[in-house]
Structures are given as C-alpha cells and as structure tokens.
Coordinates of C-alpha atoms and ligand atoms in Angstrom, one line a residue:
Chain A
M217 CA -237.2 35.4 1.0
I218 CA -234.4 37.8 1.8
R219 CA -235.9 40.6 3.9
L220 CA -234.0 43.9 4.2
S221 CA -235.4 46.3 6.7
G222 CA -233.9 49.8 7.3
V223 CA -230.5 48.9 5.9
S224 CA -228.2 51.9 5.9
H225 CA -224.5 52.0 5.3
Q226 CA -221.8 54.7 5.7
I227 CA -218.2 54.8 4.8
G228 CA -216.1 57.5 6.4
G229 CA -219.1 59.8 7.0
A230 CA -220.4 59.4 3.4
S231 CA -223.7 57.8 3.2
I232 CA -223.6 54.8 0.7
L233 CA -227.0 53.2 1.4
N234 CA -230.1 55.0 2.7
D235 CA -232.7 53.1 4.6
I236 CA -233.1 50.2 2.2
T237 CA -236.3 48.1 2.9
A238 CA -237.1 45.4 0.4
D239 CA -238.0 41.8 0.0
L240 CA -236.1 39.6 -2.5
P241 CA -238.4 36.8 -3.4
R242 CA -237.6 33.2 -2.9
G243 CA -237.5 30.8 -5.9
R244 CA -237.0 33.7 -8.3
L245 CA -234.2 35.3 -10.3
T246 CA -233.8 38.9 -8.9
A247 CA -231.6 41.4 -10.8
L248 CA -230.1 44.4 -9.1
I249 CA -229.5 47.2 -11.6
G250 CA -228.4 50.8 -11.3
P251 CA -225.6 53.2 -12.4
N252 CA -222.0 52.9 -11.3
G253 CA -221.6 53.8 -7.6
A254 CA -225.3 53.3 -6.9
G255 CA -224.5 50.9 -4.0
K256 CA -225.3 47.6 -5.7
S257 CA -222.1 45.9 -4.6
T258 CA -222.3 47.3 -1.2
L259 CA -225.8 46.0 -0.7
L260 CA -224.8 42.6 -2.0
R261 CA -221.8 42.5 0.2
L262 CA -224.0 43.4 3.2
I263 CA -226.4 40.5 2.4
G264 CA -223.4 38.2 1.9
R265 CA -222.0 39.3 5.3
L266 CA -218.7 40.4 3.6
E267 CA -219.2 43.8 5.2
P268 CA -220.4 44.2 8.8
L269 CA -224.0 45.4 9.0
Q270 CA -224.2 48.9 10.5
T271 CA -227.9 49.7 10.7
G272 CA -231.0 47.8 10.0
S273 CA -231.5 44.0 9.7
I274 CA -231.3 41.3 7.1
H275 CA -233.1 38.0 7.3
I276 CA -232.4 35.1 4.9
D277 CA -235.5 33.0 5.1
D278 CA -235.7 32.3 8.8
L279 CA -232.1 33.2 9.7
D280 CA -231.2 36.6 11.1
L281 CA -227.9 37.4 9.5
A282 CA -226.5 39.1 12.5
R283 CA -227.2 36.1 14.8
T284 CA -226.4 33.1 12.6
P285 CA -223.0 31.5 12.6
S286 CA -221.1 32.2 9.4
A287 CA -220.6 28.5 8.7
E288 CA -224.3 27.9 8.7
I289 CA -225.0 30.7 6.3
A290 CA -222.3 29.3 4.0
R291 CA -224.5 26.2 3.6
R292 CA -227.5 28.4 2.8
M293 CA -226.0 31.1 0.6
A294 CA -223.1 31.4 -1.8
V295 CA -221.6 34.8 -2.6
L296 CA -219.4 35.8 -5.5
G297 CA -218.0 39.3 -5.2
Q298 CA -217.3 41.8 -8.0
Q299 CA -213.5 41.6 -7.6
T300 CA -212.3 38.3 -6.3
V301 CA -208.5 38.2 -6.1
I302 CA -207.0 35.0 -4.8
A303 CA -203.3 35.1 -3.9
S304 CA -202.5 31.4 -3.6
R305 CA -201.3 29.5 -6.6
L306 CA -204.3 27.3 -7.2
R307 CA -205.3 25.0 -10.0
L308 CA -208.8 25.5 -11.3
S309 CA -209.9 22.1 -9.9
D310 CA -208.7 23.1 -6.5
L311 CA -210.5 26.4 -6.6
V312 CA -213.8 24.8 -7.6
A313 CA -213.3 22.1 -4.9
F314 CA -213.3 24.9 -2.3
G315 CA -217.0 25.4 -3.0
R316 CA -217.6 22.2 -1.2
W317 CA -215.7 23.3 1.9
P318 CA -218.8 24.5 3.9
H319 CA -220.2 21.0 3.6
H320 CA -217.1 18.9 4.6
Q321 CA -214.9 21.4 6.5
G322 CA -211.7 20.0 5.0
R323 CA -212.5 16.3 4.7
P324 CA -213.9 15.9 1.2
R325 CA -216.2 12.9 0.7
P326 CA -216.8 11.1 -2.7
Q327 CA -219.9 13.1 -3.3
D328 CA -218.0 16.3 -2.9
R329 CA -215.5 15.2 -5.6
A330 CA -218.4 14.3 -7.8
I331 CA -220.1 17.7 -7.4
T332 CA -216.8 19.5 -8.0
A333 CA -216.3 17.5 -11.2
D334 CA -219.9 18.3 -12.3
A335 CA -219.3 22.0 -11.7
L336 CA -216.1 21.9 -13.7
E337 CA -217.8 20.1 -16.6
A338 CA -220.8 22.5 -16.5
F339 CA -218.6 25.5 -17.0
G340 CA -216.5 23.9 -19.7
L341 CA -213.5 23.8 -17.5
T342 CA -212.6 20.1 -17.5
P343 CA -209.8 20.6 -20.1
L344 CA -208.4 23.4 -18.1
A345 CA -208.8 21.9 -14.6
H346 CA -205.1 21.3 -14.2
R347 CA -204.1 24.9 -15.1
F348 CA -203.2 27.5 -12.5
L349 CA -205.6 30.4 -11.9
D350 CA -203.0 32.9 -13.1
E351 CA -202.4 31.0 -16.3
V352 CA -205.9 31.2 -17.7
S353 CA -207.8 34.1 -19.4
G354 CA -210.0 36.5 -17.5
G355 CA -213.2 34.9 -18.7
Q356 CA -211.9 31.4 -17.9
A357 CA -211.0 32.6 -14.4
Q358 CA -214.4 34.1 -14.0
R359 CA -216.0 30.8 -15.0
A360 CA -213.9 29.0 -12.4
Y361 CA -215.1 31.4 -9.7
L362 CA -218.7 30.8 -10.9
A363 CA -218.2 27.0 -10.8
M364 CA -216.9 27.3 -7.3
T365 CA -220.0 29.2 -6.3
F366 CA -222.2 26.6 -8.0
A367 CA -220.4 23.8 -6.3
Q368 CA -221.4 25.3 -3.0
D369 CA -224.9 24.1 -3.9
T370 CA -226.9 26.5 -1.7
D371 CA -230.5 27.7 -1.7
W372 CA -229.4 31.2 -2.3
L373 CA -226.9 32.4 -4.9
L374 CA -225.6 36.0 -4.8
L375 CA -223.5 37.1 -7.8
D376 CA -222.0 40.5 -8.4
E377 CA -221.6 41.2 -12.1
P378 CA -221.1 37.5 -13.1
L379 CA -221.1 38.4 -16.8
N380 CA -217.8 40.3 -16.4
N381 CA -215.3 39.1 -18.9
L382 CA -217.7 36.5 -20.4
D383 CA -218.2 36.3 -24.2
M384 CA -221.8 36.3 -25.5
S385 CA -222.1 32.6 -25.6
H386 CA -220.9 32.0 -22.1
A387 CA -222.9 35.0 -20.9
R388 CA -226.1 33.6 -22.3
S389 CA -225.4 30.1 -21.1
L390 CA -224.7 31.4 -17.6
M391 CA -228.1 33.3 -17.6
A392 CA -229.8 30.2 -18.9
R393 CA -228.2 28.1 -16.2
L394 CA -229.2 30.5 -13.4
S395 CA -232.7 30.5 -14.8
Q396 CA -232.8 26.8 -14.9
L397 CA -231.5 26.6 -11.3
V398 CA -234.5 28.8 -10.3
R399 CA -237.1 26.9 -12.3
A400 CA -235.9 23.3 -12.0
S401 CA -234.1 23.2 -8.6
G402 CA -236.1 25.8 -6.8
K403 CA -233.1 27.9 -6.0
S404 CA -233.1 31.7 -5.5
V405 CA -230.7 33.9 -7.3
V406 CA -229.8 37.6 -6.8
V407 CA -227.5 39.0 -9.4
V408 CA -226.1 42.4 -10.1
L409 CA -226.3 43.2 -13.9
H410 CA -225.1 46.1 -15.9
E411 CA -226.5 45.0 -19.2
V412 CA -230.2 45.6 -18.7
N413 CA -231.2 43.4 -21.5
Y414 CA -230.0 40.3 -19.6
A415 CA -232.3 41.5 -16.8
A416 CA -235.1 42.1 -19.3
A417 CA -234.7 38.6 -20.8
W418 CA -234.1 36.5 -17.7
A419 CA -235.1 38.2 -14.5
D420 CA -238.4 37.6 -12.6
H421 CA -237.9 40.6 -10.3
I422 CA -235.9 43.7 -10.6
V423 CA -234.6 46.1 -8.0
A424 CA -233.2 49.4 -9.3
L425 CA -230.8 51.3 -7.1
K426 CA -229.6 54.9 -7.5
D427 CA -227.6 57.0 -5.0
G428 CA -228.1 54.4 -2.3
R429 CA -231.9 54.3 -2.6
I430 CA -234.3 52.1 -4.3
L431 CA -235.7 53.9 -7.2
A432 CA -238.0 51.2 -8.5
E433 CA -238.7 47.5 -7.9
G434 CA -241.0 45.0 -9.5
A435 CA -241.5 42.9 -12.6
P436 CA -239.3 43.7 -15.7
Q437 CA -242.3 45.2 -17.6
D438 CA -242.9 47.6 -14.8
V439 CA -239.3 48.7 -14.1
L440 CA -237.7 48.6 -17.5
T441 CA -239.7 51.5 -19.1
E442 CA -238.4 54.4 -21.1
N443 CA -239.1 56.8 -18.3
G444 CA -237.9 54.6 -15.5
L445 CA -234.6 53.7 -17.2
G446 CA -234.1 57.3 -18.3
A447 CA -234.4 58.5 -14.8
L448 CA -232.3 55.6 -13.4
Y449 CA -229.3 56.1 -15.7
D450 CA -229.8 59.8 -16.6
T451 CA -229.7 59.0 -20.3
P452 CA -232.4 58.7 -22.9
V453 CA -233.3 55.1 -24.0
M454 CA -235.9 53.4 -26.2
V455 CA -237.7 50.3 -25.1
T456 CA -239.5 48.0 -27.5
Q457 CA -240.9 44.5 -27.0
H458 CA -239.4 41.2 -28.1
D459 CA -241.0 37.9 -27.3
G460 CA -243.3 39.5 -24.8
R461 CA -240.4 41.0 -22.8
P462 CA -238.9 44.5 -22.9
L463 CA -235.9 45.1 -25.2
V464 CA -233.9 48.1 -24.3
L465 CA -232.1 50.0 -27.1
H466 CA -229.4 52.1 -25.5
H467 CA -226.2 51.5 -27.4
F468 CA -226.3 54.0 -30.2
Chain B
M38 CA -220.3 13.6 -15.8
S39 CA -217.2 12.3 -17.6
D40 CA -214.7 10.0 -16.0
A41 CA -212.0 12.4 -16.9
A42 CA -213.7 15.1 -14.8
L43 CA -214.1 12.8 -11.8
H44 CA -210.5 11.8 -12.1
I45 CA -209.4 15.4 -12.1
A46 CA -211.5 16.3 -9.0
A47 CA -209.9 13.5 -7.0
R48 CA -206.5 14.6 -6.2
P49 CA -203.8 12.1 -5.5
P50 CA -201.9 12.9 -2.3
L51 CA -199.0 10.6 -3.1
G52 CA -196.6 13.2 -4.7
G53 CA -196.7 15.3 -1.5
L54 CA -196.0 12.4 0.8
R55 CA -193.1 11.2 -1.3
L56 CA -191.6 14.7 -1.1
L57 CA -192.0 14.9 2.7
T58 CA -190.4 11.4 3.0
G59 CA -187.5 12.4 0.8
L60 CA -186.9 15.6 2.7
A61 CA -187.1 13.8 6.1
S62 CA -184.6 11.1 4.9
L63 CA -182.2 13.8 3.7
L64 CA -182.5 15.6 7.1
A65 CA -181.8 12.3 8.9
V66 CA -178.6 11.9 6.9
A67 CA -177.6 15.5 7.6
S68 CA -178.2 15.1 11.3
A69 CA -176.2 11.8 11.5
L70 CA -173.3 13.5 9.6
W71 CA -173.5 16.5 11.8
L72 CA -173.4 14.3 15.0
F73 CA -170.8 11.7 14.0
Q74 CA -168.6 13.2 11.3
G75 CA -164.9 13.4 12.4
L76 CA -165.7 12.5 16.0
A77 CA -162.3 12.4 17.7
D78 CA -161.5 9.7 20.3
G79 CA -160.9 11.9 23.3
N80 CA -163.9 13.7 24.8
R81 CA -166.4 11.9 22.6
G82 CA -169.3 12.3 25.1
F83 CA -168.7 16.0 25.6
I84 CA -168.4 16.8 21.9
L85 CA -171.4 14.7 21.1
H86 CA -173.4 16.5 23.7
L87 CA -172.4 19.9 22.3
R88 CA -173.2 18.8 18.8
A89 CA -176.6 17.4 19.8
L90 CA -177.4 20.7 21.6
K91 CA -176.6 22.7 18.5
L92 CA -178.4 20.3 16.3
G93 CA -181.5 20.5 18.5
T94 CA -181.4 24.3 18.4
M95 CA -181.0 24.3 14.6
L96 CA -184.0 22.0 14.2
V97 CA -186.2 24.1 16.5
V98 CA -185.2 27.3 14.9
A99 CA -185.6 25.9 11.4
C100 CA -189.1 24.6 12.2
G101 CA -190.0 27.9 13.8
I102 CA -188.9 30.0 10.9
G103 CA -190.2 27.8 8.1
V104 CA -193.7 27.3 9.7
S105 CA -194.1 30.9 10.9
T106 CA -193.2 32.3 7.5
V107 CA -195.7 30.1 5.7
L108 CA -198.4 31.0 8.3
F109 CA -197.6 34.7 8.0
Q110 CA -197.7 34.7 4.2
T111 CA -201.1 33.0 4.4
V112 CA -202.5 35.7 6.6
A113 CA -200.9 38.5 4.6
A114 CA -202.0 36.8 1.3
N115 CA -198.6 37.7 0.0
R116 CA -195.5 35.8 -1.0
V117 CA -192.9 38.5 -0.4
L118 CA -193.5 39.4 3.3
T119 CA -191.9 37.5 6.2
P120 CA -192.4 38.0 9.9
S121 CA -188.9 39.4 10.1
I122 CA -189.4 41.9 7.3
M123 CA -192.5 43.0 9.2
G124 CA -190.5 43.5 12.4
F125 CA -191.6 40.5 14.5
D126 CA -188.1 39.8 15.8
S127 CA -187.3 43.4 16.4
L128 CA -190.5 43.6 18.5
Y129 CA -189.2 40.7 20.6
V130 CA -185.9 42.5 21.1
L131 CA -187.7 45.7 22.1
L132 CA -189.7 43.7 24.6
Q133 CA -186.6 42.3 26.2
T134 CA -184.9 45.7 26.3
S135 CA -187.9 47.3 27.9
L136 CA -188.1 44.5 30.5
I137 CA -184.5 45.2 31.5
A138 CA -185.0 49.0 31.4
S139 CA -188.0 48.7 33.7
F140 CA -186.8 46.1 36.1
G141 CA -183.1 46.7 36.1
I142 CA -180.4 44.1 35.9
A143 CA -181.0 42.8 39.3
G144 CA -184.7 42.2 38.7
F145 CA -183.9 40.8 35.3
A146 CA -181.4 38.3 36.6
A147 CA -183.6 37.3 39.5
V148 CA -186.5 36.0 37.3
P149 CA -186.0 32.4 36.4
V150 CA -185.1 31.9 32.8
V151 CA -188.0 29.7 31.8
A152 CA -190.6 31.8 33.6
K153 CA -189.2 35.0 31.9
F154 CA -189.3 33.3 28.6
L155 CA -192.9 32.1 28.9
A156 CA -194.0 35.6 30.0
E157 CA -192.2 37.2 27.0
V158 CA -193.8 34.7 24.6
A159 CA -197.2 35.6 26.1
V160 CA -196.7 39.3 25.8
M161 CA -195.3 38.9 22.3
C162 CA -198.4 37.0 21.1
A163 CA -200.7 39.7 22.5
L164 CA -198.7 42.5 20.9
A165 CA -198.5 40.8 17.5
I166 CA -202.2 40.1 17.4
L167 CA -202.9 43.7 18.3
L168 CA -200.5 45.3 16.0
F169 CA -200.6 43.1 12.9
G170 CA -204.2 41.9 13.3
S171 CA -205.6 45.3 12.4
L172 CA -203.1 45.7 9.6
L173 CA -203.7 42.4 7.9
G174 CA -207.2 41.4 9.2
R175 CA -209.3 43.5 6.8
G176 CA -207.9 41.7 3.8
S177 CA -205.2 44.3 3.2
R178 CA -206.1 45.4 -0.3
D179 CA -203.1 47.6 -0.7
I180 CA -200.0 45.4 -0.6
G181 CA -197.6 48.2 -1.1
R182 CA -198.9 50.0 2.0
T183 CA -198.7 46.8 4.1
I184 CA -195.1 46.2 3.2
L185 CA -194.2 49.9 3.9
T186 CA -196.0 49.8 7.2
G187 CA -194.2 46.6 8.2
V188 CA -190.8 47.9 7.3
I189 CA -191.5 51.2 9.2
L190 CA -192.7 49.2 12.2
G191 CA -189.5 47.1 12.1
V192 CA -187.3 50.2 12.0
M193 CA -189.3 51.8 14.8
F194 CA -189.0 48.8 17.0
R195 CA -185.2 48.7 16.4
S196 CA -184.6 52.3 17.0
A197 CA -186.8 52.3 20.1
S198 CA -184.7 49.5 21.6
G199 CA -181.6 51.4 20.5
L200 CA -182.8 54.5 22.3
M201 CA -183.7 52.6 25.4
I202 CA -180.3 50.9 25.4
R203 CA -178.6 54.3 25.3
L204 CA -180.7 55.6 28.2
I205 CA -180.0 52.7 30.5
D206 CA -176.5 52.4 31.9
P207 CA -173.6 50.5 30.1
N208 CA -173.7 47.6 32.5
E209 CA -177.3 46.9 31.7
F210 CA -176.4 47.3 28.0
A211 CA -174.1 44.4 28.4
V212 CA -176.9 42.3 29.7
V213 CA -179.2 43.2 26.8
Q214 CA -176.4 42.2 24.4
A215 CA -175.9 39.0 26.2
S216 CA -179.5 38.1 26.3
T217 CA -180.3 39.1 22.7
V218 CA -177.1 38.2 20.9
V219 CA -176.7 34.5 21.8
S220 CA -175.1 32.3 19.2
F221 CA -175.7 28.6 18.6
T222 CA -172.5 27.7 20.3
R223 CA -173.8 29.1 23.5
A224 CA -177.2 27.6 23.0
N225 CA -179.1 27.9 26.3
E226 CA -179.5 24.4 27.7
A227 CA -182.3 25.5 29.9
L228 CA -184.3 27.1 27.1
L229 CA -183.9 24.4 24.5
P230 CA -186.4 21.8 26.0
V231 CA -189.0 24.5 26.7
G232 CA -188.4 26.0 23.3
A233 CA -188.7 22.7 21.6
L234 CA -191.9 22.0 23.5
L235 CA -193.5 25.4 22.6
C236 CA -192.4 25.0 19.0
G237 CA -193.9 21.5 18.9
I238 CA -197.2 22.8 20.3
G239 CA -197.2 25.7 17.7
V240 CA -196.5 23.3 14.8
A241 CA -199.1 20.8 16.0
A242 CA -201.7 23.6 16.3
A243 CA -200.8 24.9 12.8
L244 CA -201.2 21.4 11.4
W245 CA -204.6 21.0 13.2
L246 CA -205.7 24.3 11.6
A247 CA -204.3 23.3 8.2
P248 CA -207.7 22.9 6.4
R249 CA -208.8 26.2 7.7
L250 CA -205.5 27.8 6.7
D251 CA -206.2 26.6 3.1
V252 CA -209.4 28.6 3.1
L253 CA -207.8 31.6 4.9
A254 CA -205.2 31.8 2.0
L255 CA -208.1 32.5 -0.4
G256 CA -208.4 36.0 1.0
R257 CA -211.0 37.5 3.2
D258 CA -213.9 37.7 0.9
S259 CA -213.7 34.1 -0.3
A260 CA -213.0 32.8 3.2
V261 CA -216.0 34.6 4.7
S262 CA -218.3 33.4 1.9
L263 CA -217.2 29.8 2.6
G264 CA -218.1 30.3 6.2
L265 CA -214.7 30.7 7.8
R266 CA -214.7 32.9 11.0
H267 CA -212.1 35.2 9.5
A268 CA -211.1 37.5 12.4
P269 CA -210.5 34.7 15.0
M270 CA -208.6 32.7 12.4
V271 CA -206.3 35.7 11.6
A272 CA -205.7 36.2 15.4
A273 CA -205.0 32.5 16.0
T274 CA -202.5 32.4 13.0
L275 CA -200.7 35.6 14.1
G276 CA -200.5 34.2 17.6
L277 CA -198.8 31.1 16.3
V278 CA -196.4 33.2 14.2
A279 CA -195.6 35.2 17.3
L280 CA -195.0 32.1 19.4
L281 CA -192.7 30.5 16.8
I282 CA -190.7 33.7 16.2
S283 CA -190.3 34.3 19.9
V284 CA -189.0 30.8 20.4
S285 CA -186.5 31.1 17.5
T286 CA -185.4 34.5 18.5
A287 CA -185.0 33.6 22.2
L288 CA -182.9 30.5 21.3
V289 CA -180.5 32.1 18.9
G290 CA -181.0 35.9 19.1
P291 CA -181.9 38.1 16.2
L292 CA -178.3 38.9 15.3
A293 CA -176.8 35.5 15.8
V294 CA -175.0 33.4 13.3
F295 CA -178.2 32.4 11.6
G296 CA -180.8 33.9 13.7
P297 CA -184.2 34.7 12.3
A298 CA -182.7 36.4 9.3
A299 CA -185.0 38.6 7.4
F300 CA -184.6 36.8 4.1
F301 CA -184.1 33.2 5.3
G302 CA -187.8 32.6 5.6
L303 CA -188.3 34.0 2.1
I304 CA -185.9 31.5 0.6
V305 CA -187.6 28.7 2.6
T306 CA -191.1 29.5 1.5
G307 CA -189.9 30.2 -2.1
M308 CA -188.4 26.7 -2.2
T309 CA -191.4 25.2 -0.4
H310 CA -193.9 26.5 -2.9
G311 CA -191.7 25.5 -5.8
L312 CA -191.3 21.9 -4.6
V313 CA -194.7 21.2 -3.1
R314 CA -196.7 22.8 -5.9
S315 CA -199.9 22.5 -3.9
H316 CA -201.9 25.0 -1.8
R317 CA -202.5 22.5 1.0
H318 CA -201.0 23.6 4.3
A319 CA -201.0 19.9 5.5
L320 CA -198.1 19.6 3.0
L321 CA -196.7 23.1 2.9
L322 CA -196.1 23.4 6.7
P323 CA -194.1 20.2 7.2
A324 CA -192.3 20.8 4.0
S325 CA -191.2 24.3 5.0
A326 CA -189.9 23.0 8.3
L327 CA -187.9 20.2 6.7
I328 CA -186.5 22.4 3.9
A329 CA -185.4 25.1 6.5
A330 CA -183.8 22.4 8.6
N331 CA -182.0 20.9 5.7
I332 CA -180.6 24.3 4.6
L333 CA -179.5 25.1 8.1
V334 CA -177.8 21.8 9.0
F335 CA -176.1 21.3 5.6
G336 CA -175.2 24.9 5.3
Q337 CA -173.7 25.1 8.8
M338 CA -171.8 21.8 8.2
L339 CA -170.4 23.1 5.0
F340 CA -169.3 26.5 6.4
E341 CA -168.1 25.3 9.9
R342 CA -166.5 21.9 9.1
V343 CA -165.4 22.3 5.4
L344 CA -164.7 26.0 4.9
H345 CA -164.0 26.7 8.6
Q346 CA -166.0 29.9 8.4
Q347 CA -168.4 30.3 11.3
T348 CA -170.2 33.4 10.3
A349 CA -170.3 33.2 6.5
L350 CA -173.5 31.2 6.4
S351 CA -175.7 34.0 7.5
V352 CA -174.1 36.4 5.1
V353 CA -174.6 34.0 2.2
I354 CA -178.2 33.3 3.2
E355 CA -178.9 37.0 3.5
F356 CA -177.3 37.8 0.2
A357 CA -179.1 35.0 -1.7
G358 CA -182.3 35.9 0.1
G359 CA -182.0 39.6 -0.7
L360 CA -181.5 38.8 -4.4
F361 CA -184.5 36.5 -4.3
F362 CA -186.6 39.2 -2.6
L363 CA -185.7 41.7 -5.4
Y364 CA -186.5 39.0 -8.0
L365 CA -189.9 38.5 -6.5
L366 CA -190.6 42.2 -6.4
L367 CA -189.4 42.9 -9.9
K368 CA -191.3 39.9 -11.3
G369 CA -194.4 41.4 -9.7
R370 CA -195.2 38.2 -7.8
V371 CA -196.0 40.1 -4.7
R372 CA -199.4 38.5 -4.3
Ligands
ATP515 N1 -214.0 51.8 0.5 C1 -214.7 52.8 0.1 N2 -214.5 54.1 0.6 C2 -215.2 55.1 0.2 N3 -216.3 55.0 -0.6 C3 -216.6 53.8 -1.1 C4 -215.8 52.7 -0.8 N4 -216.3 51.6 -1.4 C5 -217.4 52.1 -2.1 N5 -217.5 53.4 -1.9 C6 -218.5 54.3 -2.5 O1 -219.8 53.7 -2.3 C7 -220.6 53.9 -3.4 C8 -221.3 52.6 -3.8 O2 -220.3 51.7 -4.2 P1 -220.6 50.3 -4.8 O3 -219.4 49.6 -5.1 O4 -221.6 49.6 -4.0 O5 -221.3 50.7 -6.2 P2 -221.9 49.8 -7.4 O6 -223.3 50.1 -7.5 O7 -221.5 48.4 -7.2 O8 -221.1 50.4 -8.6 P3 -220.5 49.6 -9.9 O9 -221.6 49.5 -10.9 O10 -219.4 50.6 -10.4 O11 -219.9 48.3 -9.5 C9 -219.8 54.5 -4.5 O12 -220.1 55.9 -4.6 C10 -218.4 54.4 -4.0 O13 -217.6 55.5 -4.4
MG516 MG1 -220.3 47.0 -8.0

C-alpha cells in the first residue's frame, strides 16, 4: 500500500497540492483522474521522488520515502513521467536495457539481457530494437519508455499518461498488460489517465483530483457517476453501463 | 522470447574495442614521428628532451579537454556546450588574477609552484560545483537559458580579471600574463608530472564512474527513477571537469597556441560520438582522449614541421570548431 498523509506542495508561493491523505491499495490497478492542472503529475512525481517532498509523508509498503535510499526504492518502484526527454543518442534496445540498471548497477547478467529482450518483444519493439530513439515515431518511443519501465520488474509501477501517443490497439493492449500484471503477478499499478473510459474499463480503484485536492475516491462505479464527473471536469456527461462497468459518453 | 530478441539485447563490445585499439595505434605512430622525425645529430638528447616534454604536455592537455568535455556534456544533457563555452577556463584565469591581486607579486612568487597549483585546483573544483551545480543540477529544462547563462558567466569572469589586471600595477600585470599565457614551448617542467598525475586520477575516477555516467546522461528524471543519487553524481562530475580543465589551463594557459580552445572540445566530442556510436562512457571517455591527442599531435606536427606555422593550428581549430558549433545549432541538435 502507498500511504499518503498530509502531502502538500507549493511552487513559488502557489499551492499545487493541499493536504492529500489517501491510501493506494496494493495488488490493484489505481487510476488517477482529473482535469488539466489538477496536480496529478505533481502527486505522481512526489510519490516517485522526482520532486522533493515538502510537507507530509509518503510510505511505500514498509518504506518511508524520505528515509529510504533511492537505489532501494528503484528496486521496489518504477516511475515513468509525463514528458521524458532523453538527450543521449540511444538505440531502443539500450534504452530498454537501462530498466535493469537498478538490479545490476552497470554489470548486466544473462538474466538481465533475457528480461530486456522479453520487454522489447512484449511491446512489439524487436524489429525496431536497433533504431535510435530519435528515429522512431512518438508512439514507438512511448512504447520503448514503457518497455524500460516494465523491464525494471518492480512491485509498484507508476505511469503518467502512458496512453499518450498510442493508437487504440496499443492503448488497449497496454491496459490489458497492466491489468494482467496486477492479476497474475500481484503487482500494483498507479496510472494517470485522461480518457476516463480506460479507467472505467480497467481500474480497480480511482482517485479523482481537482485543484490539488481529492474530490472523490473509490471503486469505478462510485466515482464515475454523472454528477461526480460533471463536478470533476465542469462539463455535463452521460454515464451508461456496459458489461457491468460504467461507460462515459462525453465526446459529443 | 525469440532468439532474435535475445541476440539484440546482448550487445557485442567488440566494435568499440577495435576502435580504441586503432586510435591508440595511430597515436603511438604520431608520438614516435613527433619524437624522432628529422632528429639532427648534434644535441640529440636536448632536442629529444624538449620534444618529449611538449609531447607529454599535449597528451595531458588532450586527455583533459576530451574527457572533461564528454563529462560536461553528460551533466548538461547537451551536445553543444563545452566547459570553455561555459567559462570554466576564464574562471581559472580569474582565480589566478585574484590570487596575484590579493597577495601581490612577492607573495605569489614565494608560494611553491606545485603547492599553488594544487590549491588553485581545489578552489576551482569548489567554485565550479557551486556555480554550475545549481545551474545544471535540476535537469536544466531550458537549454537556451543554460547556454546564455554560461556565455554571460564566461564574459563576466573575463572582464572581472581584465578589471583586476587594470587595477593592479603594470609589473604585476606582467606576472599575470606570464602565468596565464604559457605556451607549449615553455611547458613548465615542474608542473607536468603533477599535472599528468592529477589528470590520470581524474580520468581513472571518470572511468570508474562510467556506468553511473551512462545513467546520468539519461537526464534527471530517468536517472532518479533508476535509483541514481543525482545531486552527488552531478557534483562529482563537475568536480572532475574542474580538475581536468584546471590542469589543462595551468599547463598551457587559456590563450596559448592550443590551450583549452572553446571549440576544440566540441570538435572532439562531435568526432567521438560519430565514431563510437554508443552511449557507453566506458568507450566514449577513452575514445575522446585518444581523438583529442591524435588531433593535437598530428595537427601540431603538420603546422610546426611541415608548414612552419606555429600559431596557425589554434586558428584552424577555432575556425573549424566555430563552423561546427553553428552547424549543430542550426541543425537543432542542441540536446
Ligand atoms: N514548474 C512549475 N511552476 C509553476 N507552476 C507549476 C509548475 N509545474 C506545475 N505547475 C502548476 O501546478 C499545477 C499542477 O500541475 P500538474 O502537472 O501536476 O497537473 P496535471 O494534473 O498533471 O495536469 P495535466 O493533466 O495537464 O498533465 C498546475 O496548475 C500547473 O500550472
Ligand atoms: Mg500531468
């Protein structure tokens, strides 16, 4: 379980997050939703220790984020930010191989190579493995970053808008893969999603953020209601049911 | 998993090793030519001694510039910046000038050369970490601002030393000139062994850090999520850059025949990345040192022995480097 207690964050006097207290369940797929600027990325970056924690505390299972060496956290939790820009000229295979770095610290073992190869294969990147990162499409690059995060093989996976740039087939297969990781391998996933229907279809738990506060949290049926979503995004939506899960009609 | 995928994930290190061997052999040839070409009968020992001294200086300086530029570009996550463009060597000159200004000539001359040098290197490392650590440490998102800040810092350091020189009296000015504008031909015999030792320590440390440098080059966010302790790593890398630049600048002076020229490092790293075609610092660092040494030794030989033009090399290097800099900027390959 990731336990957030009293987490607040300010940038240059502006308050970005206000006293966030929440538990993100272990062994579940948790979706963070909310309008642009709600503070989703900031919260994810705080949990992923990409930003220093200002107030409050964050525990990842038994580890206090503020007290645990970064290297140990990297073996427990993988983070993929919203805008990852890598300057070095890397081949996709090299990028994905970096996912194993927390485990071997620069001396890759045969099993690290095998896991890298698996991750490349799983994201359909084997034919592109020799290409440079700046010579592939946006979606292919995104899949490479995702493959690197998967290769890290951690209990916790934090992904900020992983569906960015992905076509519908890759988007669905990513969600299916995340769901399978949760169900079959007992991993825990926290993912920022903009398209609420992906949250409706795949998430076990939803946290809705607005203006740096938690507006609602709970099971998809309880959070994804017409009133709840209308208040969250300040826009009228219709919600029906499909296959026993909410289906949000918001695009017309 | 397919065999093809496994094959792809296992990277063959052979190409890189072959490149390094090739470069090292080329350098061996260049050094032998440099030492023994056209050696007259009279005064053999003396000439050989002079040539060896100059060769040693060139090798140390090349190593320092090549390795420090690769390190700096890794911290800055940028292929256009070099320590010289960011004002590292002008900072060193400013340091020397202020030492003379505060202690006076007598005090300056009284300090043993080696002790003074070591103190300068130490201060230089501290200053570089303080000044550039905050600038680059937070994963400098705005590259344009970083370049601008660096250029402004460089100009500021230069004009501050200029002002200080004007304020102190003309005699002391001569001392500043002598201690900062040293050419290869007057390579300081006392400094060379210490410089070579410090340079060796710096390069060894950089090679030891190589796997972590590979991760640092991914940028702050990725490095932190992979568990690298980012801030200490940035400080260590900048410290090594400062060490290597101080050694090179002290040995040849910033304005010398081919002192740490602003664009020389750029040519070297451009060639290094072009030839090595890998992100691994275990290959990039030695390759950059070897490439820089080859350019310096061959270039100096060409201009000094064939064309009999002592100073032209630095001009050519600066001109070619400047064009390359513009090319990189125009092509938008600033990241
Ligand atoms: N460096 C910064 N300086 C000032 N304000 C910032 C900075 N970074 C983020 N903010 C502000 O913090 C708030 C939360 O930003 P955050 O990136 O967490 O939003 P988000 O929910 O991820 O939005 P999006 O859906 O657009 O990705 C926004 O109002 C944003 O303007
Ligand atoms: Mg965001």
